[in-house]
Amino acid sequence: MEVDIAQALARLAPKFGAPGGTIENLVRLSGGASMETWAFAAVAEGDRKEFILRRRPGPFDEETSRSTSLATEAALIRAAEHAGAPVARLIHLAEPGDGLGEAHITERVEGETLGKKIVSDPRFETIRPHLARQCGQILARIHSIKPDGIPLKTADAPTELDRYEAVYRASGAERPILELALAHLRKNPPPPMPDVVLHADFRNGNLMIHPDKGVTAVLDWELSHLGDPAEDLSWICVNSWRFGRADKPVGGFGHYQELLEGYAEAGGAEIPLSRVLYWQALGSLKWGIMCLMMYQSYATGTESSVERPMIGRRVSETEIDLIHLLEAGL
């Protein structure tokens, strides 16, 4: 069914603190089969406020999907704000009568999300040395969230290895470095530790970063689940999220020690670097298999976008990261 987003938002204007106001500059920011993101402004009596609408245009089964519902995202955003993590403040969770379908609305936060700019633009030169520590502090706050009443699934290292190895085997690909990584990670799992609430996609590119303030919001909570805190700490260290700055393992802007010190300073559990490196290798392996699948979707004609094979080429980048980790004695 066609949704008139502008009309629905106009009806909701009182929810944005703009009764009798108008909706302006409604623009689609990103597309895709599963999720839409729109920016808009609500204007009333000379007061202008900027917002972001995130909505799912199609059906969704939370039981079978790896993603969370937008209601769960909204609950996580509220919980993260309460825990002291920077977020785009939730304004409204859509109700059935709103005419938006599954959706939520947050404040629009000032900053930059393009990873390449964050690691190289001179505007971020002053804040860049502080970002890794700040990321550690933010993750400690996220991991302090009590998941009571928030429907989150659980995943651990063996589960993730099973899931991605099944995808890899089904693809028919034969990549020696990926095979070596699978065998090594299966043989050397870290000892168990208590699960925490994970963002699960915490990386340069999903952080809104201001050149003076640093991280102003953690975005994209749809993959959140319960699991090993090192999974979150490591994902931002995967080479693919360094945007050409391989010498700065944390997001292309910082170092492991800064990340872990920030985590401990904000009350996080003591996490040895070896545990982070294990999950970094698992993250590189997962991203490498995802890259393979993107290439295959193009090669078989399932997808026609040239973005798929372009991303598919990055499997070699993940293999380089795995070689370095394995040679360093992971």
XYZ file of C-alpha atoms in Angstrom:
330
model
C 0.000 0.000 0.000
C 1.296 3.456 -0.911
C 2.158 5.568 2.125
C 1.860 9.362 2.039
C 4.748 10.116 4.380
C 4.430 13.901 4.184
C 0.744 13.770 5.095
C 1.330 11.335 7.949
C 4.101 13.508 9.381
C 1.912 16.616 9.140
C -0.723 14.883 11.278
C 1.975 13.986 13.803
C 3.390 17.531 14.044
C 2.126 17.991 17.637
C 4.299 15.015 18.655
C 7.342 17.002 17.481
C 6.423 20.046 19.527
C 5.069 21.825 16.454
C 1.244 21.918 16.751
C -0.276 23.648 13.764
C 3.121 23.649 12.085
C 4.270 22.427 8.709
C 6.593 19.675 7.523
C 9.389 20.919 5.267
C 12.402 19.551 3.355
C 11.267 15.921 3.433
C 14.023 13.996 1.638
C 14.958 10.326 1.365
C 18.512 9.784 2.619
C 18.979 6.114 1.867
C 17.184 3.242 0.229
C 17.011 -0.492 0.246
C 14.556 -3.344 0.337
C 14.303 -3.497 4.122
C 14.637 0.041 5.495
C 14.134 3.695 4.553
C 15.653 6.793 6.158
C 14.117 10.245 5.667
C 15.137 13.695 6.913
C 12.604 16.445 7.516
C 11.981 19.623 9.459
C 8.954 20.597 11.561
C 8.335 24.357 11.557
C 5.886 26.223 13.806
C 5.749 29.897 14.796
C 9.260 30.486 13.506
C 10.722 27.539 15.414
C 12.407 24.917 13.247
C 13.391 21.422 14.424
C 15.209 18.750 12.402
C 14.280 15.063 12.592
C 15.037 11.662 11.080
C 12.353 9.129 10.160
C 13.397 5.496 9.963
C 10.771 3.101 8.581
C 10.427 -0.405 7.214
C 8.265 -0.378 4.088
C 7.625 -4.131 3.966
C 6.654 -6.976 6.289
C 8.982 -8.148 9.039
C 9.244 -11.338 11.082
C 11.371 -10.718 14.179
C 11.425 -14.440 14.978
C 13.292 -15.403 11.798
C 15.253 -12.201 11.112
C 18.680 -11.345 12.503
C 17.542 -7.709 12.702
C 15.474 -6.234 15.514
C 12.111 -4.571 15.081
C 12.012 -0.776 15.090
C 10.154 -0.973 18.409
C 13.136 -2.863 19.842
C 15.487 -0.281 18.308
C 13.458 2.456 19.990
C 13.696 0.690 23.355
C 17.469 0.332 22.923
C 17.873 3.999 22.025
C 15.989 5.011 25.163
C 17.998 2.581 27.308
C 21.309 3.742 25.822
C 20.435 7.386 26.484
C 19.573 6.478 30.087
C 22.950 4.712 30.369
C 24.759 7.856 29.230
C 25.625 6.813 25.666
C 25.223 9.473 22.951
C 22.194 8.765 20.749
C 19.793 10.551 18.467
C 16.999 11.082 21.009
C 13.827 9.157 20.293
C 10.865 11.454 19.619
C 8.114 9.070 18.569
C 7.555 5.367 17.961
C 4.916 5.026 15.264
C 1.562 3.601 16.245
C -0.789 1.659 13.933
C -3.005 4.686 13.345
C -0.136 7.013 12.351
C -0.081 5.890 8.717
C 3.665 5.286 8.613
C 3.808 1.541 9.156
C 6.703 0.269 11.270
C 8.740 3.398 11.998
C 10.313 5.654 14.562
C 11.394 9.306 14.601
C 14.503 10.696 16.260
C 16.157 14.079 16.536
C 18.637 14.911 13.788
C 22.128 15.106 15.289
C 24.895 17.324 13.982
C 28.026 15.590 12.730
C 29.608 13.437 10.023
C 29.220 9.703 9.343
C 31.495 9.243 6.327
C 34.439 7.220 7.614
C 36.898 8.457 5.011
C 36.303 12.071 6.032
C 36.586 11.269 9.726
C 40.034 9.679 9.311
C 41.452 12.222 6.827
C 39.572 15.535 6.795
C 41.585 18.300 8.539
C 38.394 19.411 10.325
C 38.650 16.309 12.546
C 42.369 16.652 13.278
C 41.861 17.980 16.808
C 39.248 15.445 17.932
C 40.724 12.397 16.156
C 43.286 11.480 18.893
C 40.469 11.264 21.460
C 37.976 9.146 19.514
C 39.265 5.651 20.368
C 39.098 6.332 24.119
C 35.674 7.915 23.703
C 34.462 4.837 21.775
C 35.624 2.596 24.627
C 33.731 4.713 27.152
C 30.572 4.651 25.041
C 30.710 0.870 24.635
C 31.065 0.411 28.392
C 27.867 2.439 28.856
C 26.021 0.446 26.187
C 27.171 -2.801 27.790
C 25.785 -1.632 31.156
C 22.214 -1.631 29.770
C 19.882 -4.044 31.541
C 17.978 -5.916 28.828
C 14.862 -6.405 30.985
C 11.831 -6.312 28.712
C 13.869 -5.775 25.531
C 13.511 -8.809 23.226
C 17.076 -9.566 22.160
C 18.562 -12.770 20.776
C 21.870 -14.219 21.928
C 24.906 -15.099 19.811
C 28.357 -16.359 20.746
C 31.520 -17.177 18.801
C 30.666 -20.827 17.988
C 27.185 -19.799 16.819
C 28.608 -17.119 14.551
C 31.207 -19.521 13.157
C 28.488 -22.093 12.425
C 26.295 -19.525 10.693
C 28.990 -18.072 8.471
C 30.681 -21.348 7.682
C 27.319 -22.686 6.456
C 26.981 -19.678 4.148
C 30.570 -20.083 2.961
C 30.198 -23.819 2.226
C 26.937 -23.249 0.371
C 28.660 -20.680 -1.855
C 31.084 -23.272 -3.221
C 33.989 -20.844 -2.784
C 37.471 -22.123 -1.976
C 39.603 -19.471 -0.277
C 42.630 -20.885 1.601
C 42.927 -17.954 4.029
C 39.262 -18.178 4.976
C 39.632 -21.937 5.469
C 42.652 -21.386 7.719
C 40.824 -18.744 9.746
C 37.772 -20.977 10.210
C 39.932 -23.841 11.478
C 42.005 -21.640 13.796
C 39.021 -19.818 15.315
C 37.191 -23.084 15.966
C 40.250 -24.527 17.708
C 40.960 -21.487 19.905
C 37.731 -19.971 21.265
C 38.057 -17.549 24.195
C 36.757 -18.701 27.595
C 33.098 -17.833 28.287
C 32.169 -14.596 30.008
C 28.808 -13.021 30.920
C 26.720 -11.735 28.010
C 25.984 -8.026 27.688
C 23.779 -5.917 25.436
C 25.712 -5.375 22.206
C 25.208 -2.733 19.561
C 26.774 -5.287 17.157
C 27.534 -2.841 14.348
C 29.639 -0.322 16.275
C 32.122 0.986 13.712
C 33.384 4.058 11.917
C 30.488 4.753 9.558
C 27.749 4.091 12.114
C 28.914 6.865 14.435
C 27.913 10.508 14.095
C 31.106 12.435 14.802
C 31.411 16.183 15.329
C 34.797 17.857 14.663
C 34.742 19.525 18.103
C 32.641 17.203 20.284
C 33.600 13.777 18.996
C 30.918 11.083 18.909
C 27.499 12.746 19.112
C 25.368 9.673 18.340
C 25.596 5.915 17.894
C 23.391 4.974 14.928
C 21.829 1.832 13.409
C 20.837 -0.460 16.271
C 19.112 -3.094 14.121
C 21.690 -5.868 14.687
C 21.758 -5.535 18.478
C 21.805 -8.751 20.514
C 23.265 -10.261 23.682
C 26.817 -11.569 23.558
C 30.514 -11.199 24.284
C 31.570 -7.572 24.973
C 34.704 -8.137 22.870
C 32.491 -8.546 19.809
C 31.601 -4.828 20.004
C 35.114 -3.737 20.958
C 36.601 -5.628 18.015
C 34.211 -4.738 15.191
C 35.440 -1.145 15.004
C 38.990 -2.580 14.702
C 38.310 -4.654 11.578
C 40.581 -3.341 8.811
C 37.679 -2.646 6.460
C 36.431 0.113 8.811
C 39.771 1.958 8.954
C 39.281 3.649 5.574
C 42.881 3.400 4.456
C 44.516 4.001 7.841
C 45.706 0.467 8.626
C 48.205 1.936 11.117
C 45.313 3.046 13.377
C 43.494 -0.194 14.253
C 40.552 1.453 16.014
C 38.388 2.920 13.267
C 41.357 4.386 11.418
C 41.809 6.983 14.159
C 43.191 5.295 17.291
C 44.897 2.389 19.030
C 43.792 -0.679 20.985
C 45.153 0.577 24.307
C 43.139 3.808 24.085
C 39.958 1.861 23.327
C 40.448 -0.585 26.210
C 41.494 2.129 28.676
C 38.367 4.119 27.836
C 36.266 0.991 28.317
C 37.755 0.333 31.759
C 37.493 4.006 32.798
C 33.730 3.942 32.159
C 33.194 0.802 34.207
C 33.598 -1.910 31.591
C 34.933 -5.343 32.534
C 38.623 -6.053 32.010
C 38.970 -7.360 28.449
C 42.371 -8.689 27.363
C 43.632 -7.604 23.963
C 43.878 -11.259 22.909
C 40.096 -11.570 23.222
C 39.557 -8.470 21.083
C 41.951 -9.829 18.441
C 40.068 -13.150 18.346
C 36.801 -11.344 17.672
C 38.521 -9.003 15.206
C 39.592 -12.051 13.207
C 36.064 -13.446 13.407
C 34.734 -10.070 12.271
C 37.102 -9.996 9.292
C 36.090 -13.552 8.426
C 32.382 -12.681 8.596
C 32.825 -9.564 6.466
C 34.906 -11.530 3.956
C 32.128 -14.098 3.563
C 29.560 -11.304 3.207
C 31.719 -9.773 0.464
C 31.811 -13.128 -1.324
C 28.031 -13.342 -1.196
C 27.640 -9.826 -2.575
C 29.843 -10.698 -5.526
C 27.923 -13.914 -6.132
C 24.588 -12.086 -6.104
C 25.895 -9.977 -8.991
C 27.597 -12.842 -10.837
C 24.416 -14.941 -10.809
C 22.212 -12.031 -11.902
C 20.241 -11.844 -8.643
C 21.408 -8.240 -8.190
C 22.319 -5.805 -10.961
C 23.845 -3.003 -8.878
C 27.558 -2.464 -9.560
C 27.963 -1.797 -5.834
C 27.730 -5.552 -5.242
C 30.842 -6.599 -7.194
C 32.704 -3.523 -5.962
C 32.118 -4.602 -2.368
C 32.778 -8.207 -3.363
C 36.343 -7.316 -4.311
C 37.012 -6.397 -0.696
C 37.250 -10.047 0.334
C 40.984 -9.745 -0.350
C 41.140 -6.895 2.171
C 39.705 -9.169 4.857
C 42.171 -11.907 3.931
C 45.100 -9.521 4.396
C 43.780 -8.621 7.838
C 43.446 -12.326 8.717
C 47.015 -13.072 7.553
C 48.396 -10.273 9.717
C 46.420 -11.467 12.754
C 47.416 -15.105 12.317
C 51.077 -14.271 11.730
C 51.079 -12.086 14.850
C 50.162 -15.144 16.905
C 46.407 -14.740 17.361
